[in-house]
Amino acid sequence: MSDTVKPQVKVEQELACLPAIALRGLVVFPNNIIHFEVGREKSIAAIDWAMSNNSPIFLVAQKDPDAEQPDIQQLQKFGVIAEIKQMLRVSDDLVKVLVEGKTRARLVHLETEGEFLIAHVNPSPLKGIRNADPVELEALMRSIQDLFEKYLKLTPRLPKDVVFNIISSEDAAFLAEYIPANLLFKHQDKQAALDEGKLIPRLYKILELLEREVQILQVEKTIQSQVTHQMDKNQRDYYLREQMRVIAGELDEGEDVHAEADSYRQKIEVLQLGEEATQKLLKETDRLARMQGSSQEASVIRTYLDTCLALPWNVYTKDDLNVNRAETLLNKEHYGMEKVKERILEILAVRSLSENMKSQIICLVGPPGVGKTSIAHSIAACMGRKYARMSLGGVRDEAEIRGHRRTYIGAMPGKIISAINSAKSANPLILLDEVDKLASDFRGDPASALLEALDPEQNATFKDHYLDIPFDLSKVLFITTANSLNTIPRPLLDRMDVIELSSYTRVEKFHIAKKYLLPRQLDSTGLKGKVKMNQAALYTVIDGYTREAGVRSLERTINKVLRKCARKIAAGEAETISVTPAMVQELLGPIKVKPGFYNKTNAVGITNGLAWTSVGGELLPIEVQAIPGGSGKFELTGSLGDVMKESAKLAVTYAKVHAQEYGIDLDKMKTLDLHIHAPEGAVPKDGPSAGVTLTTALISCLSGRQVRADVAMTGEITLHGDVLPIGGLREKSMAAYRENMKTVLIPYDNEPDLYEVDDEVKQHIEFVPVKTLKEVLDRALMPATPPTAVRRPTRKTKGEVVAVSEQEPADTMRQ
């Protein structure tokens, strides 16, 4: 404050020069102790100066609380000279101050140019105390006391010390300063009292203020009384809302529930719903009109009506039934899947000829990663329909399908109605994903809840528990996906048209990777035009690093190769990269897919069986070993189920019955312990289709005849040696093709199922239908060789030649 004249506490012609603080919404009275916060720089500087110089300070209220730099025109004429009792610096920008008002003063002049405001004030204490009319003063004091008692009854929130000081004091001058300082008056009213410099007029002013406050409080009490009488005894929680409603009624601003109900009625009439739905919605609208707008039940009804009216009741998209265009689109987005595409094109063709055809429910069944979900999205695109997806995996609660009843708190529609609402169409394509993963518990069976929705004879009047009015689902095209049909309840499966998607062959995976996966990953990694993968490199990834029915792992592996290429390019090691098979191993490490254990050479006691799993077919080898010196017992290992154990018993019985036919010594069998094992013992195995495999391996072990390495087999057996049909032939044949089998023995009754087998598989594998175990053994076992006909190869030294008899069949050398 180098350029500012320091204020001197002095009196020149009764003027005092003091540091000043402009107050916002606050009025200080003499003999009043008050604390407040100061944040403006000039105000803080004034307090610092006053504390440093042990000086009083002038406090005056602003006329406009929003003014940041007030001048004398924006300040009140009268303020208070106060003494600073205590100061607390909260931060650099905030100071808390405790002050005591000393003397009323009038602002004469204000200096605003310095570091802080400097006020020239004229002390003007309260006058007219000594010469006041005693009678008038007594009357005013009594009136003020009476009004204060009324005020106190209406406002029990005053501190006890304030009440005591006002009631016990008989000093009119004290009350003239104390009452306006401590009662809850507006700051404008307090300033008006401070402006009045004579005792009697100020007491009149206080009396006027008290009278007005009492009237306001009485009106407020009347409003509260009205609210209390209107409330029910069990609805005290609505007190504040009811109070607001009564106040709004006094101001003519109440909620017009009747107008809201009329708006709902108009919307219902425009929808032109059925008679049942219209009556139900109008009934709810009438209930709303009779309720108070702020009640909880009214909010529930509003939510229900909004949900119902938001549904696309009569909104339909027009189907694009151009079969040629749909075929082009499906072929562009998906490789293979001929039967699925054919089925979709048939639906479009029939719809183009008959508009009244009911929607079929299609179930796409196949191992993970073969494109079931993506084909559904493509079907919606080629038909021009809206698309919505529902994931049913792990759903246990029936209410998730059909909704919750409105009696429950937080009730909402089920997944089907929610999907319709999100699609904004009454005839969308809805994908029910993983329908085989539905579960059931004490909350209900969600699979049973789907029966009505998926039945073309019933879903025209489907009722969601929340809506409680019928909604037409007959125009919706439902497509479900599943990995296995075994866990789908029979009644639900009966309503669906099943289309099976098999595992991809090696060639199909290559074309999918080349046409779809690789370009997509090149775009996502930003390597388009910078990285190329030749045919051999893709086959290396397919054969050496992925072993799956679908292509998900293949896409992840391609992405991994491209990420490593991106790192090389980003590091400046190369500008473009052409990935070769050798580079694939360099980037991904050693080949991960190891050859499985099965009969690779014509061996004794090892037979190649075929098994079905939820992720495709697998080769299931069976081993049998005979242990001499035993007691005729046999042991089963490899996590075999009860059905497979029973098949093993059938195989042992068949071997004993036909022992002579295959050169088996029954007496010797009594001293042999048999051990039957299915490798990969940690994987549970069960099912009757391993019967022929078990029997062939057992006969081979006991007779010493080798089993052909290029033959795989599947089939259930009977006690008399008949071969019964099995399931999953398509997946099993794919597994045989993957492991380079040349011949597959199948039950005779499964021959029609060969129609479902891919043409590429049938070109490379010879399928042999068999009716009996004798046909299986004749085809699978090597011919019995007389002991003198074959000279076993022996290890010789000094150049001796190892020879093989010409009488040994050439099949023994086939590898």
mmCIF file of N, CA and C in Angstrom, residues 25 98 144 164 166 190 255 339 405 438 531 563 625 653 662 665 682 710 782:
data_model
loop_
_atom_site.group_PDB
_atom_site.id
_atom_site.type_symbol
_atom_site.label_atom_id
_atom_site.label_comp_id
_atom_site.label_asym_id
_atom_site.label_seq_id
_atom_site.Cartn_x
_atom_site.Cartn_y
_atom_site.Cartn_z
ATOM 1 N N GLY A 25 -25.552 -9.364 1.710
ATOM 2 C CA GLY A 25 -26.672 -10.015 2.375
ATOM 3 C C GLY A 25 -26.516 -10.111 3.878
ATOM 4 N N LEU A 98 -14.353 -12.734 13.291
ATOM 5 C CA LEU A 98 -15.331 -12.547 14.374
ATOM 6 C C LEU A 98 -15.275 -11.079 14.806
ATOM 7 N N ILE A 144 -44.469 -5.244 21.454
ATOM 8 C CA ILE A 144 -43.370 -6.052 20.921
ATOM 9 C C ILE A 144 -43.257 -7.368 21.684
ATOM 10 N N PHE A 164 -34.293 -15.760 25.913
ATOM 11 C CA PHE A 164 -34.159 -15.255 27.277
ATOM 12 C C PHE A 164 -33.829 -13.777 27.306
ATOM 13 N N ILE A 166 -34.433 -11.484 25.081
ATOM 14 C CA ILE A 166 -35.534 -10.628 24.620
ATOM 15 C C ILE A 166 -36.640 -10.562 25.674
ATOM 16 N N LYS A 190 -33.686 -5.737 7.891
ATOM 17 C CA LYS A 190 -32.718 -5.373 8.926
ATOM 18 C C LYS A 190 -32.053 -4.034 8.606
ATOM 19 N N GLU A 255 -50.696 -30.004 -10.379
ATOM 20 C CA GLU A 255 -50.574 -30.919 -11.503
ATOM 21 C C GLU A 255 -51.954 -31.272 -12.035
ATOM 22 N N LYS A 339 -26.520 -75.997 -46.808
ATOM 23 C CA LYS A 339 -27.863 -76.402 -46.375
ATOM 24 C C LYS A 339 -28.576 -75.255 -45.662
ATOM 25 N N ARG A 405 -44.623 -59.740 -12.922
ATOM 26 C CA ARG A 405 -45.958 -59.158 -12.702
ATOM 27 C C ARG A 405 -45.805 -57.792 -12.035
ATOM 28 N N LEU A 438 -29.949 -72.992 -21.359
ATOM 29 C CA LEU A 438 -30.966 -72.619 -20.389
ATOM 30 C C LEU A 438 -30.898 -73.545 -19.184
ATOM 31 N N VAL A 531 1.398 -56.387 -45.267
ATOM 32 C CA VAL A 531 1.669 -57.780 -44.895
ATOM 33 C C VAL A 531 0.858 -58.690 -45.802
ATOM 34 N N ARG A 563 0.041 -59.077 -35.402
ATOM 35 C CA ARG A 563 0.565 -58.189 -34.350
ATOM 36 C C ARG A 563 2.092 -58.241 -34.303
ATOM 37 N N GLN A 625 -4.938 -104.895 -23.738
ATOM 38 C CA GLN A 625 -3.706 -105.621 -23.427
ATOM 39 C C GLN A 625 -4.071 -106.835 -22.574
ATOM 40 N N THR A 653 -17.977 -111.014 -24.059
ATOM 41 C CA THR A 653 -18.871 -112.159 -24.314
ATOM 42 C C THR A 653 -18.772 -112.609 -25.770
ATOM 43 N N TYR A 662 -11.799 -117.211 -34.423
ATOM 44 C CA TYR A 662 -10.657 -116.305 -34.581
ATOM 45 C C TYR A 662 -9.387 -116.850 -33.939
ATOM 46 N N ASP A 665 -7.745 -119.244 -27.786
ATOM 47 C CA ASP A 665 -7.755 -120.385 -26.870
ATOM 48 C C ASP A 665 -8.547 -119.991 -25.625
ATOM 49 N N ALA A 682 -8.298 -88.231 -18.678
ATOM 50 C CA ALA A 682 -8.960 -87.162 -17.929
ATOM 51 C C ALA A 682 -10.275 -86.740 -18.557
ATOM 52 N N ASP A 710 -5.472 -97.621 -41.285
ATOM 53 C CA ASP A 710 -6.219 -96.621 -42.057
ATOM 54 C C ASP A 710 -7.719 -96.832 -41.987
ATOM 55 N N MET A 782 -6.211 -107.682 -40.098
ATOM 56 C CA MET A 782 -5.350 -108.231 -41.131
ATOM 57 C C MET A 782 -5.572 -109.746 -41.205
#
